[in-house]
PDB file of C-alpha atoms and ligand atoms in Angstrom:
ATOM      1  CA  MET A   1     189.247  96.591  61.921  1.00  0.00           C
ATOM      2  CA  THR A   2     185.501  97.042  62.022  1.00  0.00           C
ATOM      3  CA  SER A   3     183.265  94.145  61.123  1.00  0.00           C
ATOM      4  CA  GLY A   4     179.546  93.322  60.917  1.00  0.00           C
ATOM      5  CA  GLY A   5     176.820  95.981  60.951  1.00  0.00           C
ATOM      6  CA  ASP A   6     178.191  99.507  61.277  1.00  0.00           C
ATOM      7  CA  ALA A   7     177.464 101.468  64.439  1.00  0.00           C
ATOM      8  CA  ALA A   8     178.140 105.063  65.500  1.00  0.00           C
ATOM      9  CA  GLY A   9     181.208 105.122  67.741  1.00  0.00           C
ATOM     10  CA  MET A  10     183.214 102.725  65.583  1.00  0.00           C
ATOM     11  CA  ASN A  11     185.239 105.575  64.061  1.00  0.00           C
ATOM     12  CA  PRO A  12     186.211 107.266  67.353  1.00  0.00           C
ATOM     13  CA  ALA A  13     187.130 103.812  68.695  1.00  0.00           C
ATOM     14  CA  VAL A  14     189.452 103.207  65.722  1.00  0.00           C
ATOM     15  CA  LEU A  15     191.018 106.648  66.156  1.00  0.00           C
ATOM     16  CA  CYS A  16     191.550 106.219  69.896  1.00  0.00           C
ATOM     17  CA  ALA A  17     192.908 102.660  69.559  1.00  0.00           C
ATOM     18  CA  ALA A  18     195.415 103.826  66.910  1.00  0.00           C
ATOM     19  CA  GLU A  19     196.521 106.749  69.082  1.00  0.00           C
ATOM     20  CA  GLN A  20     196.845 104.681  72.245  1.00  0.00           C
ATOM     21  CA  ALA A  21     198.738 101.929  70.438  1.00  0.00           C
ATOM     22  CA  ALA A  22     201.157 104.465  68.917  1.00  0.00           C
ATOM     23  CA  LYS A  23     201.686 106.057  72.351  1.00  0.00           C
ATOM     24  CA  SER A  24     202.599 102.619  73.688  1.00  0.00           C
ATOM     25  CA  GLY A  25     205.301 102.233  71.056  1.00  0.00           C
ATOM     26  CA  MET A  26     203.332 100.010  68.686  1.00  0.00           C
ATOM     27  CA  LYS A  27     202.848 100.634  64.989  1.00  0.00           C
ATOM     28  CA  PRO A  28     199.109 100.680  64.310  1.00  0.00           C
ATOM     29  CA  TYR A  29     197.545  99.591  61.014  1.00  0.00           C
ATOM     30  CA  LEU A  30     194.005  99.878  59.689  1.00  0.00           C
ATOM     31  CA  ILE A  31     192.281  96.945  58.030  1.00  0.00           C
ATOM     32  CA  TYR A  32     189.593  98.099  55.594  1.00  0.00           C
ATOM     33  CA  GLU A  33     186.367  96.187  54.856  1.00  0.00           C
ATOM     34  CA  GLY A  34     186.496  93.816  57.808  1.00  0.00           C
ATOM     35  CA  LEU A  35     187.280  90.146  57.250  1.00  0.00           C
ATOM     36  CA  ARG A  36     187.226  90.638  53.479  1.00  0.00           C
ATOM     37  CA  GLY A  37     190.006  93.230  53.733  1.00  0.00           C
ATOM     38  CA  LEU A  38     192.009  90.980  56.023  1.00  0.00           C
ATOM     39  CA  ILE A  39     191.953  88.302  53.301  1.00  0.00           C
ATOM     40  CA  ASP A  40     192.430  90.695  50.369  1.00  0.00           C
ATOM     41  CA  ASP A  41     195.238  92.692  51.977  1.00  0.00           C
ATOM     42  CA  GLU A  42     193.389  95.985  52.418  1.00  0.00           C
ATOM     43  CA  ILE A  43     195.775  96.898  55.225  1.00  0.00           C
ATOM     44  CA  TYR A  44     197.391 100.304  55.612  1.00  0.00           C
ATOM     45  CA  GLU A  45     199.378 102.204  58.202  1.00  0.00           C
ATOM     46  CA  ALA A  46     197.175 104.301  60.494  1.00  0.00           C
ATOM     47  CA  THR A  47     198.426 107.684  59.365  1.00  0.00           C
ATOM     48  CA  LYS A  48     196.838 110.995  60.467  1.00  0.00           C
ATOM     49  CA  GLU A  49     195.503 111.372  56.909  1.00  0.00           C
ATOM     50  CA  ARG A  50     193.637 108.071  57.213  1.00  0.00           C
ATOM     51  CA  THR A  51     192.158 108.745  60.649  1.00  0.00           C
ATOM     52  CA  LYS A  52     191.076 112.308  59.816  1.00  0.00           C
ATOM     53  CA  GLY A  53     187.421 112.983  60.643  1.00  0.00           C
ATOM     54  CA  MET A  54     187.028 109.774  62.642  1.00  0.00           C
ATOM     55  CA  LEU A  55     186.087 111.567  65.837  1.00  0.00           C
ATOM     56  CA  TYR A  56     182.750 112.814  64.605  1.00  0.00           C
ATOM     57  CA  THR A  57     181.741 110.700  61.595  1.00  0.00           C
ATOM     58  CA  GLY A  58     179.039 108.039  61.870  1.00  0.00           C
ATOM     59  CA  GLY A  59     179.138 104.586  60.289  1.00  0.00           C
ATOM     60  CA  THR A  60     182.613 103.160  59.771  1.00  0.00           C
ATOM     61  CA  LEU A  61     185.202 104.876  57.595  1.00  0.00           C
ATOM     62  CA  LEU A  62     187.081 101.558  57.515  1.00  0.00           C
ATOM     63  CA  ARG A  63     183.889 100.155  55.999  1.00  0.00           C
ATOM     64  CA  SER A  64     182.546  96.718  56.779  1.00  0.00           C
ATOM     65  CA  ALA A  65     181.736  93.603  54.804  1.00  0.00           C
ATOM     66  CA  ARG A  66     180.395  90.129  55.384  1.00  0.00           C
ATOM     67  CA  SER A  67     182.835  87.421  54.254  1.00  0.00           C
ATOM     68  CA  THR A  68     181.957  83.750  54.085  1.00  0.00           C
ATOM     69  CA  ARG A  69     185.440  83.053  52.700  1.00  0.00           C
ATOM     70  CA  PHE A  70     186.843  83.492  56.224  1.00  0.00           C
ATOM     71  CA  PHE A  71     185.181  80.149  57.115  1.00  0.00           C
ATOM     72  CA  GLU A  72     187.669  78.465  54.758  1.00  0.00           C
ATOM     73  CA  GLU A  73     191.103  77.713  56.120  1.00  0.00           C
ATOM     74  CA  LYS A  74     192.948  78.656  52.915  1.00  0.00           C
ATOM     75  CA  TYR A  75     191.596  82.208  53.149  1.00  0.00           C
ATOM     76  CA  ARG A  76     192.455  82.473  56.831  1.00  0.00           C
ATOM     77  CA  GLN A  77     195.980  81.393  55.867  1.00  0.00           C
ATOM     78  CA  GLN A  78     196.021  84.168  53.238  1.00  0.00           C
ATOM     79  CA  ALA A  79     194.908  86.647  55.926  1.00  0.00           C
ATOM     80  CA  PHE A  80     197.660  85.434  58.270  1.00  0.00           C
ATOM     81  CA  ASP A  81     200.291  85.838  55.518  1.00  0.00           C
ATOM     82  CA  ASN A  82     199.107  89.441  55.025  1.00  0.00           C
ATOM     83  CA  LEU A  83     199.669  90.166  58.703  1.00  0.00           C
ATOM     84  CA  GLN A  84     203.014  88.374  58.855  1.00  0.00           C
ATOM     85  CA  LYS A  85     204.578  90.320  56.022  1.00  0.00           C
ATOM     86  CA  ARG A  86     203.964  93.512  58.019  1.00  0.00           C
ATOM     87  CA  ASN A  87     204.860  92.021  61.407  1.00  0.00           C
ATOM     88  CA  ILE A  88     201.336  92.642  62.637  1.00  0.00           C
ATOM     89  CA  ASN A  89     200.958  90.417  65.685  1.00  0.00           C
ATOM     90  CA  LYS A  90     197.855  91.726  67.470  1.00  0.00           C
ATOM     91  CA  LEU A  91     194.352  92.672  66.323  1.00  0.00           C
ATOM     92  CA  ILE A  92     191.528  94.819  67.609  1.00  0.00           C
ATOM     93  CA  VAL A  93     188.129  94.032  66.119  1.00  0.00           C
ATOM     94  CA  ILE A  94     185.171  96.350  66.625  1.00  0.00           C
ATOM     95  CA  GLY A  95     181.889  94.594  65.902  1.00  0.00           C
ATOM     96  CA  GLY A  96     179.549  91.870  67.076  1.00  0.00           C
ATOM     97  CA  ASP A  97     179.780  88.320  68.361  1.00  0.00           C
ATOM     98  CA  GLY A  98     179.957  86.833  64.839  1.00  0.00           C
ATOM     99  CA  SER A  99     183.134  88.845  64.203  1.00  0.00           C
ATOM    100  CA  PHE A 100     184.561  87.875  67.606  1.00  0.00           C
ATOM    101  CA  ASN A 101     183.982  84.196  66.888  1.00  0.00           C
ATOM    102  CA  ALA A 102     185.675  84.526  63.496  1.00  0.00           C
ATOM    103  CA  LEU A 103     188.713  86.148  65.114  1.00  0.00           C
ATOM    104  CA  ASN A 104     188.745  83.454  67.790  1.00  0.00           C
ATOM    105  CA  GLN A 105     188.923  80.805  65.084  1.00  0.00           C
ATOM    106  CA  PHE A 106     191.827  82.796  63.599  1.00  0.00           C
ATOM    107  CA  TYR A 107     193.476  82.858  67.044  1.00  0.00           C
ATOM    108  CA  ASN A 108     193.086  79.076  67.340  1.00  0.00           C
ATOM    109  CA  ASP A 109     194.646  78.656  63.886  1.00  0.00           C
ATOM    110  CA  PHE A 110     197.584  81.072  64.115  1.00  0.00           C
ATOM    111  CA  GLN A 111     197.732  82.340  67.729  1.00  0.00           C
ATOM    112  CA  VAL A 112     197.250  85.985  66.736  1.00  0.00           C
ATOM    113  CA  PRO A 113     195.879  87.610  69.924  1.00  0.00           C
ATOM    114  CA  PHE A 114     192.864  89.889  69.537  1.00  0.00           C
ATOM    115  CA  ALA A 115     190.743  92.202  71.637  1.00  0.00           C
ATOM    116  CA  GLY A 116     187.056  92.647  70.788  1.00  0.00           C
ATOM    117  CA  ILE A 117     185.097  95.870  71.204  1.00  0.00           C
ATOM    118  CA  PRO A 118     181.303  95.368  71.270  1.00  0.00           C
ATOM    119  CA  ALA A 119     179.545  97.545  68.703  1.00  0.00           C
ATOM    120  CA  THR A 120     176.004  97.057  67.437  1.00  0.00           C
ATOM    121  CA  ILE A 121     172.874  99.161  67.666  1.00  0.00           C
ATOM    122  CA  ASP A 122     170.975  96.017  68.771  1.00  0.00           C
ATOM    123  CA  ASN A 123     172.749  96.005  72.179  1.00  0.00           C
ATOM    124  CA  ASP A 124     172.591  92.225  72.139  1.00  0.00           C
ATOM    125  CA  ILE A 125     176.164  91.109  72.838  1.00  0.00           C
ATOM    126  CA  PRO A 126     176.223  88.878  75.947  1.00  0.00           C
ATOM    127  CA  GLY A 127     178.398  89.932  78.871  1.00  0.00           C
ATOM    128  CA  THR A 128     178.166  93.701  78.359  1.00  0.00           C
ATOM    129  CA  ASP A 129     175.404  96.134  79.329  1.00  0.00           C
ATOM    130  CA  TYR A 130     176.379  98.461  76.492  1.00  0.00           C
ATOM    131  CA  CYS A 131     177.501  98.194  72.881  1.00  0.00           C
ATOM    132  CA  LEU A 132     178.847 101.124  70.881  1.00  0.00           C
ATOM    133  CA  GLY A 133     176.258 102.842  68.719  1.00  0.00           C
ATOM    134  CA  VAL A 134     173.233 102.256  70.935  1.00  0.00           C
ATOM    135  CA  ASP A 135     172.973 105.770  72.388  1.00  0.00           C
ATOM    136  CA  THR A 136     173.281 107.454  68.988  1.00  0.00           C
ATOM    137  CA  CYS A 137     170.648 105.108  67.601  1.00  0.00           C
ATOM    138  CA  GLN A 138     168.271 105.648  70.534  1.00  0.00           C
ATOM    139  CA  ASN A 139     168.538 109.399  70.050  1.00  0.00           C
ATOM    140  CA  MET A 140     167.826 109.034  66.343  1.00  0.00           C
ATOM    141  CA  ILE A 141     164.710 107.002  67.174  1.00  0.00           C
ATOM    142  CA  ARG A 142     163.671 109.492  69.874  1.00  0.00           C
ATOM    143  CA  THR A 143     163.905 112.401  67.436  1.00  0.00           C
ATOM    144  CA  SER A 144     161.826 110.440  64.911  1.00  0.00           C
ATOM    145  CA  ILE A 145     159.137 109.471  67.421  1.00  0.00           C
ATOM    146  CA  ASP A 146     158.887 113.027  68.755  1.00  0.00           C
ATOM    147  CA  SER A 147     158.406 114.313  65.183  1.00  0.00           C
ATOM    148  CA  ILE A 148     155.835 111.660  64.394  1.00  0.00           C
ATOM    149  CA  ARG A 149     153.894 112.485  67.551  1.00  0.00           C
ATOM    150  CA  ASP A 150     153.585 116.092  66.351  1.00  0.00           C
ATOM    151  CA  THR A 151     151.879 115.029  63.137  1.00  0.00           C
ATOM    152  CA  ALA A 152     149.880 112.296  64.923  1.00  0.00           C
ATOM    153  CA  ASN A 153     148.474 114.909  67.328  1.00  0.00           C
ATOM    154  CA  SER A 154     147.654 117.232  64.464  1.00  0.00           C
ATOM    155  CA  PHE A 155     145.564 114.624  62.640  1.00  0.00           C
ATOM    156  CA  ASN A 156     144.120 112.492  65.462  1.00  0.00           C
ATOM    157  CA  ARG A 157     146.108 109.562  64.153  1.00  0.00           C
ATOM    158  CA  ALA A 158     147.785 106.445  65.428  1.00  0.00           C
ATOM    159  CA  PHE A 159     151.297 105.585  64.279  1.00  0.00           C
ATOM    160  CA  VAL A 160     153.063 102.266  64.428  1.00  0.00           C
ATOM    161  CA  ILE A 161     156.825 102.817  64.359  1.00  0.00           C
ATOM    162  CA  GLU A 162     159.044  99.855  63.581  1.00  0.00           C
ATOM    163  CA  THR A 163     162.507  99.887  65.106  1.00  0.00           C
ATOM    164  CA  MET A 164     165.540  97.770  64.227  1.00  0.00           C
ATOM    165  CA  GLY A 165     167.008  95.093  66.477  1.00  0.00           C
ATOM    166  CA  ARG A 166     167.163  91.786  64.641  1.00  0.00           C
ATOM    167  CA  HIS A 167     166.212  89.496  67.528  1.00  0.00           C
ATOM    168  CA  CYS A 168     166.356  91.951  70.403  1.00  0.00           C
ATOM    169  CA  GLY A 169     163.732  94.441  71.555  1.00  0.00           C
ATOM    170  CA  TYR A 170     166.124  96.681  73.525  1.00  0.00           C
ATOM    171  CA  LEU A 171     165.884  99.641  71.124  1.00  0.00           C
ATOM    172  CA  ALA A 172     162.092  99.334  70.932  1.00  0.00           C
ATOM    173  CA  MET A 173     161.654  99.060  74.705  1.00  0.00           C
ATOM    174  CA  THR A 174     163.952 101.870  75.752  1.00  0.00           C
ATOM    175  CA  THR A 175     162.565 104.309  73.188  1.00  0.00           C
ATOM    176  CA  ALA A 176     158.919 103.294  73.798  1.00  0.00           C
ATOM    177  CA  LEU A 177     159.401 104.053  77.498  1.00  0.00           C
ATOM    178  CA  THR A 178     161.297 107.295  77.083  1.00  0.00           C
ATOM    179  CA  CYS A 179     159.010 108.647  74.347  1.00  0.00           C
ATOM    180  CA  GLY A 180     155.759 107.788  76.117  1.00  0.00           C
ATOM    181  CA  ALA A 181     154.446 105.206  73.630  1.00  0.00           C
ATOM    182  CA  GLU A 182     151.116 103.569  74.430  1.00  0.00           C
ATOM    183  CA  ILE A 183     151.962 100.157  72.930  1.00  0.00           C
ATOM    184  CA  CYS A 184     155.251  98.252  72.634  1.00  0.00           C
ATOM    185  CA  LEU A 185     155.669  94.844  71.012  1.00  0.00           C
ATOM    186  CA  VAL A 186     159.021  93.071  71.383  1.00  0.00           C
ATOM    187  CA  PRO A 187     160.240  89.475  71.081  1.00  0.00           C
ATOM    188  CA  GLU A 188     161.076  89.288  74.812  1.00  0.00           C
ATOM    189  CA  ILE A 189     157.531  89.918  76.089  1.00  0.00           C
ATOM    190  CA  PRO A 190     154.429  87.902  75.104  1.00  0.00           C
ATOM    191  CA  TYR A 191     151.810  90.448  74.010  1.00  0.00           C
ATOM    192  CA  ASP A 192     148.026  90.357  74.332  1.00  0.00           C
ATOM    193  CA  LEU A 193     146.094  92.393  71.785  1.00  0.00           C
ATOM    194  CA  ASP A 194     142.766  91.785  73.564  1.00  0.00           C
ATOM    195  CA  SER A 195     143.967  93.349  76.761  1.00  0.00           C
ATOM    196  CA  ILE A 196     145.603  96.208  74.813  1.00  0.00           C
ATOM    197  CA  ALA A 197     142.182  96.779  73.198  1.00  0.00           C
ATOM    198  CA  LYS A 198     140.494  96.823  76.624  1.00  0.00           C
ATOM    199  CA  ARG A 199     143.033  99.315  77.947  1.00  0.00           C
ATOM    200  CA  LEU A 200     142.890 101.705  75.007  1.00  0.00           C
ATOM    201  CA  LYS A 201     139.291 101.528  73.699  1.00  0.00           C
ATOM    202  CA  ASN A 202     138.039 103.533  76.676  1.00  0.00           C
ATOM    203  CA  GLU A 203     140.767 106.113  76.241  1.00  0.00           C
ATOM    204  CA  VAL A 204     139.901 106.536  72.553  1.00  0.00           C
ATOM    205  CA  ALA A 205     136.196 106.824  73.442  1.00  0.00           C
ATOM    206  CA  ASN A 206     137.129 109.442  76.040  1.00  0.00           C
ATOM    207  CA  GLY A 207     138.895 111.604  73.493  1.00  0.00           C
ATOM    208  CA  ARG A 208     142.466 110.282  73.065  1.00  0.00           C
ATOM    209  CA  LYS A 209     143.817 112.261  70.123  1.00  0.00           C
ATOM    210  CA  SER A 210     146.875 110.263  69.106  1.00  0.00           C
ATOM    211  CA  LEU A 211     148.557 106.957  69.755  1.00  0.00           C
ATOM    212  CA  ILE A 212     152.111 105.735  69.323  1.00  0.00           C
ATOM    213  CA  ALA A 213     152.919 102.033  69.069  1.00  0.00           C
ATOM    214  CA  ILE A 214     156.490 100.800  68.838  1.00  0.00           C
ATOM    215  CA  ALA A 215     157.096  97.399  67.258  1.00  0.00           C
ATOM    216  CA  ALA A 216     160.514  95.758  67.153  1.00  0.00           C
ATOM    217  CA  GLU A 217     161.290  94.369  63.703  1.00  0.00           C
ATOM    218  CA  GLY A 218     161.833  90.943  65.300  1.00  0.00           C
ATOM    219  CA  VAL A 219     158.121  90.470  66.148  1.00  0.00           C
ATOM    220  CA  ARG A 220     157.096  90.952  62.489  1.00  0.00           C
ATOM    221  CA  MET A 221     153.819  92.533  63.571  1.00  0.00           C
ATOM    222  CA  SER A 222     154.082  96.077  62.198  1.00  0.00           C
ATOM    223  CA  ASP A 223     151.651  95.703  59.270  1.00  0.00           C
ATOM    224  CA  HIS A 224     149.202  93.619  61.239  1.00  0.00           C
ATOM    225  CA  LEU A 225     149.314  95.982  64.225  1.00  0.00           C
ATOM    226  CA  THR A 226     148.618  98.985  61.993  1.00  0.00           C
ATOM    227  CA  ARG A 227     145.513  97.320  60.493  1.00  0.00           C
ATOM    228  CA  TRP A 228     144.463  96.093  63.928  1.00  0.00           C
ATOM    229  CA  ILE A 229     144.590  99.607  65.435  1.00  0.00           C
ATOM    230  CA  ASN A 230     142.630 100.912  62.477  1.00  0.00           C
ATOM    231  CA  ASP A 231     139.925  98.228  62.748  1.00  0.00           C
ATOM    232  CA  THR A 232     139.793  97.554  66.495  1.00  0.00           C
ATOM    233  CA  LEU A 233     140.492 100.947  68.000  1.00  0.00           C
ATOM    234  CA  ASN A 234     138.880 102.859  65.152  1.00  0.00           C
ATOM    235  CA  MET A 235     141.779 105.223  64.722  1.00  0.00           C
ATOM    236  CA  ASP A 236     143.255 106.228  61.389  1.00  0.00           C
ATOM    237  CA  ALA A 237     146.586 104.392  61.611  1.00  0.00           C
ATOM    238  CA  ARG A 238     149.849 104.719  59.654  1.00  0.00           C
ATOM    239  CA  LEU A 239     153.067 102.714  59.683  1.00  0.00           C
ATOM    240  CA  THR A 240     156.581 104.179  59.705  1.00  0.00           C
ATOM    241  CA  VAL A 241     159.464 101.747  59.296  1.00  0.00           C
ATOM    242  CA  LEU A 242     162.513 103.680  60.477  1.00  0.00           C
ATOM    243  CA  GLY A 243     164.992 101.359  58.742  1.00  0.00           C
ATOM    244  CA  HIS A 244     168.639 102.207  58.235  1.00  0.00           C
ATOM    245  CA  ILE A 245     168.313 105.834  59.309  1.00  0.00           C
ATOM    246  CA  GLN A 246     168.739 104.314  62.783  1.00  0.00           C
ATOM    247  CA  ARG A 247     172.248 103.109  61.992  1.00  0.00           C
ATOM    248  CA  GLY A 248     173.690 106.388  60.723  1.00  0.00           C
ATOM    249  CA  GLY A 249     174.469 109.743  62.265  1.00  0.00           C
ATOM    250  CA  SER A 250     177.345 111.419  64.046  1.00  0.00           C
ATOM    251  CA  PRO A 251     178.143 109.595  67.319  1.00  0.00           C
ATOM    252  CA  THR A 252     176.741 111.219  70.453  1.00  0.00           C
ATOM    253  CA  VAL A 253     179.070 112.439  73.215  1.00  0.00           C
ATOM    254  CA  TYR A 254     178.230 109.278  75.146  1.00  0.00           C
ATOM    255  CA  ASP A 255     179.200 107.019  72.232  1.00  0.00           C
ATOM    256  CA  ARG A 256     182.463 108.942  71.724  1.00  0.00           C
ATOM    257  CA  ILE A 257     183.384 108.607  75.394  1.00  0.00           C
ATOM    258  CA  MET A 258     182.445 104.919  75.403  1.00  0.00           C
ATOM    259  CA  ALA A 259     184.544 104.469  72.252  1.00  0.00           C
ATOM    260  CA  PHE A 260     187.560 105.968  74.096  1.00  0.00           C
ATOM    261  CA  LYS A 261     186.969 103.716  77.112  1.00  0.00           C
ATOM    262  CA  PHE A 262     186.593 100.522  75.080  1.00  0.00           C
ATOM    263  CA  ALA A 263     189.515 101.345  72.762  1.00  0.00           C
ATOM    264  CA  THR A 264     191.872 102.181  75.643  1.00  0.00           C
ATOM    265  CA  ALA A 265     190.862  98.972  77.414  1.00  0.00           C
ATOM    266  CA  ALA A 266     191.451  96.952  74.232  1.00  0.00           C
ATOM    267  CA  VAL A 267     194.995  98.299  73.835  1.00  0.00           C
ATOM    268  CA  GLU A 268     195.655  97.667  77.539  1.00  0.00           C
ATOM    269  CA  SER A 269     194.289  94.126  77.243  1.00  0.00           C
ATOM    270  CA  LEU A 270     196.698  93.317  74.393  1.00  0.00           C
ATOM    271  CA  LYS A 271     199.605  94.978  76.222  1.00  0.00           C
ATOM    272  CA  ALA A 272     198.826  92.854  79.278  1.00  0.00           C
ATOM    273  CA  GLY A 273     199.214  89.750  77.124  1.00  0.00           C
ATOM    274  CA  HIS A 274     195.546  88.760  76.987  1.00  0.00           C
ATOM    275  CA  THR A 275     194.906  86.729  73.882  1.00  0.00           C
ATOM    276  CA  ASN A 276     191.183  86.758  73.152  1.00  0.00           C
ATOM    277  CA  LYS A 277     189.209  89.006  75.489  1.00  0.00           C
ATOM    278  CA  ILE A 278     186.051  90.980  74.756  1.00  0.00           C
ATOM    279  CA  MET A 279     185.749  94.430  76.323  1.00  0.00           C
ATOM    280  CA  THR A 280     182.653  94.865  78.488  1.00  0.00           C
ATOM    281  CA  PHE A 281     180.774  97.572  80.361  1.00  0.00           C
ATOM    282  CA  ARG A 282     178.940  96.242  83.392  1.00  0.00           C
ATOM    283  CA  GLU A 283     177.450  98.161  86.302  1.00  0.00           C
ATOM    284  CA  GLY A 284     179.296 101.250  85.189  1.00  0.00           C
ATOM    285  CA  GLN A 285     182.727  99.599  84.954  1.00  0.00           C
ATOM    286  CA  ILE A 286     184.824  98.717  81.918  1.00  0.00           C
ATOM    287  CA  GLY A 287     186.143  95.164  82.117  1.00  0.00           C
ATOM    288  CA  THR A 288     186.842  92.134  79.984  1.00  0.00           C
ATOM    289  CA  GLU A 289     185.124  88.823  79.439  1.00  0.00           C
ATOM    290  CA  SER A 290     186.349  85.639  77.800  1.00  0.00           C
ATOM    291  CA  ILE A 291     185.229  84.908  74.257  1.00  0.00           C
ATOM    292  CA  ASP A 292     183.892  81.544  75.469  1.00  0.00           C
ATOM    293  CA  TYR A 293     181.604  83.277  77.943  1.00  0.00           C
ATOM    294  CA  VAL A 294     180.362  85.769  75.332  1.00  0.00           C
ATOM    295  CA  ALA A 295     179.804  83.007  72.778  1.00  0.00           C
ATOM    296  CA  GLY A 296     177.949  80.805  75.268  1.00  0.00           C
ATOM    297  CA  GLN A 297     175.488  83.272  76.785  1.00  0.00           C
ATOM    298  CA  LYS A 298     172.244  84.893  75.678  1.00  0.00           C
ATOM    299  CA  PRO A 299     171.870  88.695  75.763  1.00  0.00           C
ATOM    300  CA  VAL A 300     169.968  89.976  78.772  1.00  0.00           C
ATOM    301  CA  VAL A 301     167.640  92.993  78.860  1.00  0.00           C
ATOM    302  CA  PRO A 302     167.588  94.648  82.316  1.00  0.00           C
ATOM    303  CA  GLU A 303     164.636  93.431  84.383  1.00  0.00           C
ATOM    304  CA  LEU A 304     163.485  97.000  85.126  1.00  0.00           C
ATOM    305  CA  ILE A 305     163.104  97.759  81.415  1.00  0.00           C
ATOM    306  CA  LEU A 306     161.188  94.510  80.875  1.00  0.00           C
ATOM    307  CA  ASP A 307     158.944  95.208  83.870  1.00  0.00           C
ATOM    308  CA  LEU A 308     158.085  98.720  82.747  1.00  0.00           C
ATOM    309  CA  CYS A 309     157.390  97.531  79.202  1.00  0.00           C
ATOM    310  CA  ARG A 310     155.034  94.714  80.198  1.00  0.00           C
ATOM    311  CA  SER A 311     152.231  97.198  80.753  1.00  0.00           C
ATOM    312  CA  LEU A 312     152.690  98.436  77.146  1.00  0.00           C
ATOM    313  CA  SER A 313     152.313  94.904  75.738  1.00  0.00           C
ATOM    314  CA  HIS A 314     149.017  94.194  77.537  1.00  0.00           C
TER     315      HIS A 314
HETATM  316  O1  F6P B   1     172.544  94.153  63.619  1.00  0.00           O
HETATM  317  C1  F6P B   1     172.300  95.478  63.336  1.00  0.00           C
HETATM  318  C2  F6P B   1     171.150  95.608  62.376  1.00  0.00           C
HETATM  319  O2  F6P B   1     170.980  96.967  62.086  1.00  0.00           O
HETATM  320  C3  F6P B   1     169.826  94.993  62.859  1.00  0.00           C
HETATM  321  O3  F6P B   1     169.165  95.816  63.779  1.00  0.00           O
HETATM  322  C4  F6P B   1     169.113  94.798  61.568  1.00  0.00           C
HETATM  323  O4  F6P B   1     168.160  93.757  61.659  1.00  0.00           O
HETATM  324  C5  F6P B   1     170.204  94.419  60.630  1.00  0.00           C
HETATM  325  O5  F6P B   1     171.395  94.931  61.160  1.00  0.00           O
HETATM  326  C6  F6P B   1     170.033  94.935  59.231  1.00  0.00           C
HETATM  327  O6  F6P B   1     171.025  94.369  58.461  1.00  0.00           O
HETATM  328  P1  F6P B   1     171.346  94.865  56.980  1.00  0.00           P
HETATM  329  O7  F6P B   1     172.005  96.208  57.094  1.00  0.00           O
HETATM  330  O8  F6P B   1     172.258  93.825  56.439  1.00  0.00           O
HETATM  331  O9  F6P B   1     170.032  94.973  56.271  1.00  0.00           O
END
């Protein structure tokens, strides 16, 4: 099942998990619409018909939904009954830490083992350097920033571009650095508009023709920053909020390969008898981490990225 915000790479992960499970002699099923589908019995055999197109389609063909009913024991019991009548005795959930915690509660209730695959464009799941969907999203943002720079250069304009990432500036930082932005505001780094003004006023006076500022949605500064650039740096400034375009799109090669790696590891984890592990990717290696560790930690942005970005916040 997929759960929480959709992310590119979810579909290839579902496809690969179903294929690997079948190869291991298991009978794979698909649960549609996340936790809601688990409660409402939207569970079907993973036939070739149902997994068709999953290799290259963005979003999640299994769809996703947020369900508060899963917090209630009677609905978790209903979900367990749905699994029992089909002899389903293991789950793979592709999503974020909220979904993992829900499945862990389900494990504590009914001892149904699960393996979690981290997937969110925010890249903010503790214990893993990478979550499915991030690369596709970064490339979507890169394409957008490159296009905006073309028009910014043509009109001597400044653009503030707001990226997603609920509480995490990873998307903003990595794309600001790789697209050559002049300003980057993220929740992880205290910013200083006065020192940004000092740094850029001279450049504007000396003929700077365009300016790109990236603001993570979590800092809630996009409107203010646009007006500030207009008034303080005397540049005609516009705001582009990228929004949900960042979540869609066909998964990149990297996200497809990562989907295969995570999905294969998830099937292996269940075969090995693990009961509630989260798949991770750390220092280039696929591994697993306990749900307790993932639930108890804060996401970490690599120090190098933070260091490089500090000069764009001052
Ligand atoms: O968690 C992924 C994410 O895309 C965040 O970056 C964003 O803040 C949020 O989901 C948007 O949620 P929704 O699709 O419910 O508006």
